[in-house]
Short mmCIF file of C-alpha atoms in Angstrom, two decimals:
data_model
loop_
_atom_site.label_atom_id
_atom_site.label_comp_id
_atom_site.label_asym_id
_atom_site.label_seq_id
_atom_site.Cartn_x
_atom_site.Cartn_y
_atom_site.Cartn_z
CA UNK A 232 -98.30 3.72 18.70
CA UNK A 233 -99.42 5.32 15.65
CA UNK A 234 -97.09 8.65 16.66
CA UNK A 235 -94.20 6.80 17.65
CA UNK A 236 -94.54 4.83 14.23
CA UNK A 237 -94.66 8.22 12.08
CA UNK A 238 -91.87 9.43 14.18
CA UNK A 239 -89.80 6.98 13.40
CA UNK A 240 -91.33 7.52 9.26
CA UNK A 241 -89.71 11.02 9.57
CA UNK A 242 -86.32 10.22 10.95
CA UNK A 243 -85.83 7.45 8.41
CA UNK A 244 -87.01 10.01 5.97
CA UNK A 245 -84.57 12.65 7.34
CA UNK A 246 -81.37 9.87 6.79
CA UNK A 247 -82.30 9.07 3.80
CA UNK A 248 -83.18 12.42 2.43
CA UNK A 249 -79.73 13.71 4.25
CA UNK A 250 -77.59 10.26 2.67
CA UNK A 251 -74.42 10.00 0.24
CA UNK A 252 -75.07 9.14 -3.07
CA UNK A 253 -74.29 5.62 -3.67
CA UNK A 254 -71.49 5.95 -7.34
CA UNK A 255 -71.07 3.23 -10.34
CA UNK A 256 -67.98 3.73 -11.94
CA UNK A 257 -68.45 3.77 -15.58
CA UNK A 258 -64.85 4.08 -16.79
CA UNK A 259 -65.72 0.65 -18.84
CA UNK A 260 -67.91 2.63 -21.07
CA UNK A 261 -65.89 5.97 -21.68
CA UNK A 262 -62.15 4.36 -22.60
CA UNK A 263 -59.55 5.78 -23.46
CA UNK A 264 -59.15 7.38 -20.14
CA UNK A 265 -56.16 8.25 -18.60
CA UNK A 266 -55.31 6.37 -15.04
CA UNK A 267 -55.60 10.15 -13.30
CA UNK A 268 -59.67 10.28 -14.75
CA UNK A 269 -62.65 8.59 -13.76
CA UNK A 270 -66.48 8.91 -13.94
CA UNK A 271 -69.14 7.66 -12.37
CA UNK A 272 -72.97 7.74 -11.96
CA UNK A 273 -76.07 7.89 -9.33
CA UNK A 274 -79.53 7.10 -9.73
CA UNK A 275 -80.22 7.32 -6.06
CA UNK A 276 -83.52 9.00 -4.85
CA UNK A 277 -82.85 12.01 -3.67
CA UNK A 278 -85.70 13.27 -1.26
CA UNK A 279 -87.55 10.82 -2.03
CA UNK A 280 -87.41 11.67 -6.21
CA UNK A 281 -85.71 9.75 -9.07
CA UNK A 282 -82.56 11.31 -10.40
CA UNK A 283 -79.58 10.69 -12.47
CA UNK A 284 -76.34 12.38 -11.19
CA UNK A 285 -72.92 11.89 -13.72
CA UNK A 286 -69.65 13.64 -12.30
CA UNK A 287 -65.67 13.08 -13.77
CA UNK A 288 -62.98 13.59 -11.45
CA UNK A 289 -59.48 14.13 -13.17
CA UNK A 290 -56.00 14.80 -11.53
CA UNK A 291 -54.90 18.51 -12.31
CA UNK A 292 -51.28 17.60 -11.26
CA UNK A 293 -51.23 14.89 -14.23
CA UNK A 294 -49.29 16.78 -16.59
CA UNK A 295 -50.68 14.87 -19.84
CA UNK A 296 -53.65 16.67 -19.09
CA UNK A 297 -54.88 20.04 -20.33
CA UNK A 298 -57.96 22.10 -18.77
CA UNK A 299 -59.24 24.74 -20.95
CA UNK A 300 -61.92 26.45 -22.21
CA UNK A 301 -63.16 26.61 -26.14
CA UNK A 302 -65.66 30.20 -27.01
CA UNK A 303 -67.63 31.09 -30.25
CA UNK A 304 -67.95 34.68 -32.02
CA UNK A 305 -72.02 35.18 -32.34
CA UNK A 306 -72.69 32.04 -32.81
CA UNK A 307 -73.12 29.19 -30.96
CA UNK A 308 -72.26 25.11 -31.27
CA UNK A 309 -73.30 21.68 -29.73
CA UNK A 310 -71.08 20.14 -26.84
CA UNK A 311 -70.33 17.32 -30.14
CA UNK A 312 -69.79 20.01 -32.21
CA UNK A 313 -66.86 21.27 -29.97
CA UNK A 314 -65.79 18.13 -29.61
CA UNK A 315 -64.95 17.78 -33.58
CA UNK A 316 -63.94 21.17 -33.60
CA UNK A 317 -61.03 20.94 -30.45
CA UNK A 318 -59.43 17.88 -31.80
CA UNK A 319 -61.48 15.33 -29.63
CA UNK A 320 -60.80 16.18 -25.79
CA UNK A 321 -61.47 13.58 -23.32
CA UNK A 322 -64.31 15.79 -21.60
CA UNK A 323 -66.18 18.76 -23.18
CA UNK A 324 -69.02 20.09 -20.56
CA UNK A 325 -71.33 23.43 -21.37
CA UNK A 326 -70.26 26.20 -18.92
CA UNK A 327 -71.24 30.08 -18.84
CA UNK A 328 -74.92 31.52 -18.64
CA UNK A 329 -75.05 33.09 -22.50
CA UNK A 330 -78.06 35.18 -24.48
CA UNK A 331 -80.43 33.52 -27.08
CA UNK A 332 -80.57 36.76 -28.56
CA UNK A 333 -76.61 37.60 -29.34
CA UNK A 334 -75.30 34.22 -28.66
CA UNK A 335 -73.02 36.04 -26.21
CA UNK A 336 -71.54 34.44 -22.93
CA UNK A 337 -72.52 36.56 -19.59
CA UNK A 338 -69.91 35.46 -17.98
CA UNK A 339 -65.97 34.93 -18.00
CA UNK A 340 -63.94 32.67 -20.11
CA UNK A 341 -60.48 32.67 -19.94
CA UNK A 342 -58.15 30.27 -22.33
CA UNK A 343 -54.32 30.45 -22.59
CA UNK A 344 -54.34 33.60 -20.19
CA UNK A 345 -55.97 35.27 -22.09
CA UNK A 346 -59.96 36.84 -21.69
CA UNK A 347 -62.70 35.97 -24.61
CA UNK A 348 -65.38 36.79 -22.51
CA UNK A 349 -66.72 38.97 -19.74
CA UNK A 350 -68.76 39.26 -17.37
CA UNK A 351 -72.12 41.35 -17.78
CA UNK A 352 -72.20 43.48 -14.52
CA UNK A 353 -74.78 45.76 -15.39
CA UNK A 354 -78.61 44.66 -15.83
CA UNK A 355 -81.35 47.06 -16.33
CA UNK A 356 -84.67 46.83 -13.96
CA UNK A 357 -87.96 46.48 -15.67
CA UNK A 358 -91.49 47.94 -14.18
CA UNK A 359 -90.85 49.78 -10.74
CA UNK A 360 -87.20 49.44 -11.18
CA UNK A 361 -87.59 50.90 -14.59
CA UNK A 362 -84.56 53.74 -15.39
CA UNK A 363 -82.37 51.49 -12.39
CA UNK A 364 -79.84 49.25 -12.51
CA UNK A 365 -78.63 45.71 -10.94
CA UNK A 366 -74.85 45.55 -10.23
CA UNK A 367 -73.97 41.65 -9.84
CA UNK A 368 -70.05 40.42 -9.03
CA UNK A 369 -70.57 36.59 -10.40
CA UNK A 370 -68.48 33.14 -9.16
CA UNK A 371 -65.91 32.17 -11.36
CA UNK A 372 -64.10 28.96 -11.48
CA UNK A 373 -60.08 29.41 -12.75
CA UNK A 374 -56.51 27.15 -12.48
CA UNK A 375 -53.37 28.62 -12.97
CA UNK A 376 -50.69 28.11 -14.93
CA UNK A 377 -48.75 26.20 -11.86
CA UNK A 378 -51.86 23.66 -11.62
CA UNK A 379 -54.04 24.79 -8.70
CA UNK A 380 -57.71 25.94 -8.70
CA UNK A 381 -59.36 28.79 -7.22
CA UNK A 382 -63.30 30.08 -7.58
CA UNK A 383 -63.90 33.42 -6.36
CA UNK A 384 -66.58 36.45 -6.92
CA UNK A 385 -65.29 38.13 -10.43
CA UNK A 386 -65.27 41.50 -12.22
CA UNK A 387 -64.03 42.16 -15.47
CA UNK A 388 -63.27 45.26 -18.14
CA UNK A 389 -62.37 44.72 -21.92
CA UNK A 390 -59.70 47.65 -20.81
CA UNK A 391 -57.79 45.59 -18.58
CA UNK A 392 -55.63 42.86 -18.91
CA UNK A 393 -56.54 40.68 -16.05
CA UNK A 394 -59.68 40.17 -14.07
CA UNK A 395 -59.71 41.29 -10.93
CA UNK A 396 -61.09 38.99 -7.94
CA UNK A 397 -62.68 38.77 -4.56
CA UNK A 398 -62.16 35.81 -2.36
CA UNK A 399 -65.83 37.03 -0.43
CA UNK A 400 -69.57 37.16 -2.08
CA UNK A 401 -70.28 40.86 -2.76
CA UNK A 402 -73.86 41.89 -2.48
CA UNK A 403 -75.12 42.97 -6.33
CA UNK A 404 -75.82 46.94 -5.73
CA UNK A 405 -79.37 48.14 -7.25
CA UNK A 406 -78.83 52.27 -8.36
CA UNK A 407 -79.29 54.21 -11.46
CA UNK A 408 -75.86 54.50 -13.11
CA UNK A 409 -75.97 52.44 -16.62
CA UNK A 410 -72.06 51.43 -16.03
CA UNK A 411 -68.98 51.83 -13.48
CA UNK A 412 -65.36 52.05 -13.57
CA UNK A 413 -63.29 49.39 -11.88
CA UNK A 414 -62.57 52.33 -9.17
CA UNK A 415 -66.41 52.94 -8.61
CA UNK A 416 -66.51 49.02 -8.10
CA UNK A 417 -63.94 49.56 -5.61
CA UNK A 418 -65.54 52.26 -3.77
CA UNK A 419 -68.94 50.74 -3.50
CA UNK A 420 -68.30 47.64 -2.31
CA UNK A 421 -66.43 48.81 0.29
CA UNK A 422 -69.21 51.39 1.38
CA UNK A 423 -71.74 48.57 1.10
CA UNK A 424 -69.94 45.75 2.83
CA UNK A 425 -68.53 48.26 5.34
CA UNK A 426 -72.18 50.10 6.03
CA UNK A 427 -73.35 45.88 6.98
CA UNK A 428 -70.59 45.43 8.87
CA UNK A 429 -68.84 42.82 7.43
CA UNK A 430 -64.95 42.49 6.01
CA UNK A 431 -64.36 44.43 3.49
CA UNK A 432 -63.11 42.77 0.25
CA UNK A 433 -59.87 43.89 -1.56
CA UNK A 434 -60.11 43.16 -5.38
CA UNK A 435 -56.74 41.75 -6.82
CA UNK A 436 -55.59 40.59 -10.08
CA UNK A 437 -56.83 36.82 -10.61
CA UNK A 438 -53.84 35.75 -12.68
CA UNK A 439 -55.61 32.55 -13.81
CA UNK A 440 -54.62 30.60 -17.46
CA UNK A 441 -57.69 28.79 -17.48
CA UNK A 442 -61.15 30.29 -16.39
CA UNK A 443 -64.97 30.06 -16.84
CA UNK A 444 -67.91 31.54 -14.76
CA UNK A 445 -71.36 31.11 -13.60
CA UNK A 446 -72.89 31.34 -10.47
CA UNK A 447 -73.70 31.08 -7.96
CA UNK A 448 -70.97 29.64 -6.15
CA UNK A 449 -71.99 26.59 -3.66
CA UNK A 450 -69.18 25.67 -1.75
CA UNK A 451 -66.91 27.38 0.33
CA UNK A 452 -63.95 26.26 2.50
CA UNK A 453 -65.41 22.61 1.99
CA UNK A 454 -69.08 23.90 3.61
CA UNK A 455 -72.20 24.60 1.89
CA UNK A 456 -72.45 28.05 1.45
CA UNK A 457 -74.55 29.50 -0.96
CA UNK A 458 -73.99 33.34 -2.59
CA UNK A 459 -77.39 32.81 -4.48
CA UNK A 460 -78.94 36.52 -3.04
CA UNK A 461 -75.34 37.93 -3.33
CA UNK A 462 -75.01 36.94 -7.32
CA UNK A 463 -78.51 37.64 -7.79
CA UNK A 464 -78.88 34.03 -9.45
CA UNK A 465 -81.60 32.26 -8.93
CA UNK A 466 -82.31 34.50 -5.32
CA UNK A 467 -84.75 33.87 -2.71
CA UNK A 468 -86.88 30.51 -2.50
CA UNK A 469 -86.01 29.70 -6.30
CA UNK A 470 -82.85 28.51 -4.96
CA UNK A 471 -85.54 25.30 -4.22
CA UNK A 472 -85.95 25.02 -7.73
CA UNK A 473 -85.08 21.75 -8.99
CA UNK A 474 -83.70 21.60 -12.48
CA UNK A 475 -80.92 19.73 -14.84
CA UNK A 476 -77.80 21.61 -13.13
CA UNK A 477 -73.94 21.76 -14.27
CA UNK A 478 -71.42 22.98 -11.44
CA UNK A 479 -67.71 22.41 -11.32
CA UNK A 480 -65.49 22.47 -8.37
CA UNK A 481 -61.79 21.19 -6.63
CA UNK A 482 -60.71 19.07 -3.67
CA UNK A 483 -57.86 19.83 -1.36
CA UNK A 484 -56.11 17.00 -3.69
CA UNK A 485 -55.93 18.81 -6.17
CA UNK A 486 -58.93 17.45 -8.36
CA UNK A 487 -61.26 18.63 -10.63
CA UNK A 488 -64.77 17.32 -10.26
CA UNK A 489 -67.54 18.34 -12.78
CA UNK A 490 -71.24 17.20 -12.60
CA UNK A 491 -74.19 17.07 -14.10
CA UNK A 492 -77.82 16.23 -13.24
CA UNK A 493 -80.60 15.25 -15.21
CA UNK A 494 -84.11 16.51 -14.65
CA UNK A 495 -87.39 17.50 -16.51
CA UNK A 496 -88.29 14.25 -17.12
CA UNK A 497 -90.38 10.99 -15.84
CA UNK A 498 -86.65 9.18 -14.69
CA UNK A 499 -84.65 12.72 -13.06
CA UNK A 500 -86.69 15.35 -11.43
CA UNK A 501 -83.72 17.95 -11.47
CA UNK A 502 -81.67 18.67 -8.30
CA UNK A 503 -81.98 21.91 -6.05
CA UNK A 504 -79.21 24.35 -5.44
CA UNK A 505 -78.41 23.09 -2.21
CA UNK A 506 -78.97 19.44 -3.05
CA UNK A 507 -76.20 19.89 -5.78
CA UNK A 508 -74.08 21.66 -2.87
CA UNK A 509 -74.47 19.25 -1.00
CA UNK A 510 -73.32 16.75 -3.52
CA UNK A 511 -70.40 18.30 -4.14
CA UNK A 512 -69.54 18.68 -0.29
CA UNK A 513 -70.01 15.27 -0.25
CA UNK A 514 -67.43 14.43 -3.03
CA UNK A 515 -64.99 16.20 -1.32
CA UNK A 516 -65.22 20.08 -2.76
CA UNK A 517 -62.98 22.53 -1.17
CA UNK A 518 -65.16 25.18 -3.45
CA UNK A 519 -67.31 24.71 -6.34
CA UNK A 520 -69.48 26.35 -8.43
CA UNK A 521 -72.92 26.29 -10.30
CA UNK A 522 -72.63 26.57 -14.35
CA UNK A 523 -75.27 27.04 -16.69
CA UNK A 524 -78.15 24.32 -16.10
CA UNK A 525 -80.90 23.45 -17.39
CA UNK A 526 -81.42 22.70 -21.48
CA UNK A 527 -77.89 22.84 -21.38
CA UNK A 528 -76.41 20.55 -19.32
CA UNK A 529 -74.38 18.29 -21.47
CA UNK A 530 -71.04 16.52 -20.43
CA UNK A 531 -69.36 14.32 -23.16
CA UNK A 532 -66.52 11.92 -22.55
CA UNK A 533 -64.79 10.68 -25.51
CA UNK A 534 -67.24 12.41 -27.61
CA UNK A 535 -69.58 10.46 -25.84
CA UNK A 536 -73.17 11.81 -24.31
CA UNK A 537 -73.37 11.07 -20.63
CA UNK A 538 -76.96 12.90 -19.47
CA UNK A 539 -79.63 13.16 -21.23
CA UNK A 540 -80.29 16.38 -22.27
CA UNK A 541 -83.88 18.10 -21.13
CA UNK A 542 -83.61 19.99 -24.56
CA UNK A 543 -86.60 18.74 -26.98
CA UNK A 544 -84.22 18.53 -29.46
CA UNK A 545 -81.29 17.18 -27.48
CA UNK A 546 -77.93 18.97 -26.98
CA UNK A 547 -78.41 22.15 -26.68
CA UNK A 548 -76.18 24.60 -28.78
CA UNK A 549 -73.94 27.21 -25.86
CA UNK A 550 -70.97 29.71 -26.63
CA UNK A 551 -68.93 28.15 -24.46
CA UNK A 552 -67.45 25.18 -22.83
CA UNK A 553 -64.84 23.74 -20.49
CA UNK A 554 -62.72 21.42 -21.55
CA UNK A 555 -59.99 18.17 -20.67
CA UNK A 556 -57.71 17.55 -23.06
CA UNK A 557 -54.88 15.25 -23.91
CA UNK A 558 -51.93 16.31 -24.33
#
């Protein structure tokens, strides 16, 4: 009796741990918002521990609406100081992974076309990989000028106009060159992905008029698939860690969704990697992406605080953040 009662313990456990979040729409609390926009909350348990789970969803075929991205020079502001800054947008969210020590972003932003910031691609080893070198090719989330939304594994050069883009994780490649050139990018890969047998990705020009990155991307062709060890973000079992987490993704109708978790504290215990890909599955992601968690997950609406930043002193200031504005 006593094994068919914890039995059926662990397959209740397993539905509830494997459940939908159960969503309050808050629009009440955020207006103005446009009929195309909405946002909601969850304060489900999710395996078993407290958490508090925000996302917006917002039409990108309503035409009043503007995506976009906002950057700093070496410097840095608060998601409220963008806000005054960028003429009040409905939604201002923290994006790219940045440095405390230059206030630069590490990865992509793109605004009007046009690229304010790159990715880093080259990261030097420390201790036995001393004098060695870690090559990554991060997600990036972009929409184009005609409206539709695209994530895919980025690399970038202050030489070049454009990005260019490949719709497959590439593994990050470990040597002792300081830098490549866009044609040693090409070369390698190919040798790499080729030598594992897999496809080999061609790199093309990710015409994009609105883009931001992060990594590592979670969803792919509406299935969790994580490029975690690919990226090099947050490889091996840390991709159990549970933190405050930002992602951003798009449904096959042609919606943005962005989210944010809580966590760090007595009420959220942070969400996992593949908790938040899940999530986002759930919601109905074609692709999405992870953004820069942690302290600085912070999504306003109407200049209003959704989360609650883990930050001891609240909203944490970032070099860069995505944007919904008005028009």
């Amino acid at each position: 009796m006593k094994k068919f009662l914890f039995f059926i313990y662990f397959v209740v456990i397993c539905l509830v741990s494997n459940a939908q979040l159960s969503w309050k729409n808050l629009d009440s609390l955020y207006q103005p918002l446009p009929a195309s926009m909405h946002i909601y909350k969850s304060t489900d348990l999710i395996d078993g521990k407290p958490e508090v789970v925000y996302y917006v969803i917002a039409d990108m075929k309503d035409k009043s609406l503007n995506f976009t991205t906002d950057t700093t020079y070496k410097r840095r502001f608060t998601p409220s100081q963008f806000f005054e800054k960028d003429n009040h947008p409905l939604l201002v969210v923290n994006s790219c992974f940045f440095s405390f020590a230059t206030n630069q972003n590490l990865n992509i932003v793109e605004k009007n076309g046009k690229l304010v910031g790159y990715n880093v691609h080259s990261i030097a080893g420390k201790k036995k990989d001393t004098l060695t070198y870690y090559h990554s090719f991060d997600g990036a989330f972009g929409v184009t000028k005609n409206r539709t939304a695209d994530i895919a594994w980025i690399y970038t050069d202050s030489s070049k106009k454009y990005p260019y883009a490949s719709e497959f994780a590439i593994p990050f490649m470990h040597d002792s060159v300081a830098n490549h050139s866009f044609n040693d990018i090409e070369i390698n890969t190919s040798l790499v992905l080729g030598h594992r047998g897999k496809s080999v990705p061609s790199f093309k020009k990710w015409r994009m008029k609105t883009a931001i990155g992060g990594g590592p991307v979670l969803v792919q062709n509406s299935k969790v698939q994580i490029s975690n060890n690919e990226e090099r973000k947050f490889y091996g079992m840390a991709i159990n860690d549970r933190h405050p987490r930002t992602a951003i993704g798009y449904t096959n109708g042609h919606e943005i969704i962005i989210l944010v978790a809580e966590g760090r504290s007595e009420t959220a215990s942070g969400i996992t990697l593949i908790q938040e890909a899940q999530i986002l599955k759930d919601l109905g992601c074609k692709e999405a992406l992870n953004l820069d968690g942690g302290g600085s997950s912070c999504m306003l609406v109407n200049g209003r605080q959704t989360n609650s930043p883990s930050d001891k002193k609240g909203q944490r200031s970032v070099p860069s953040v995505f944007l919904i504005e008005k028009k």
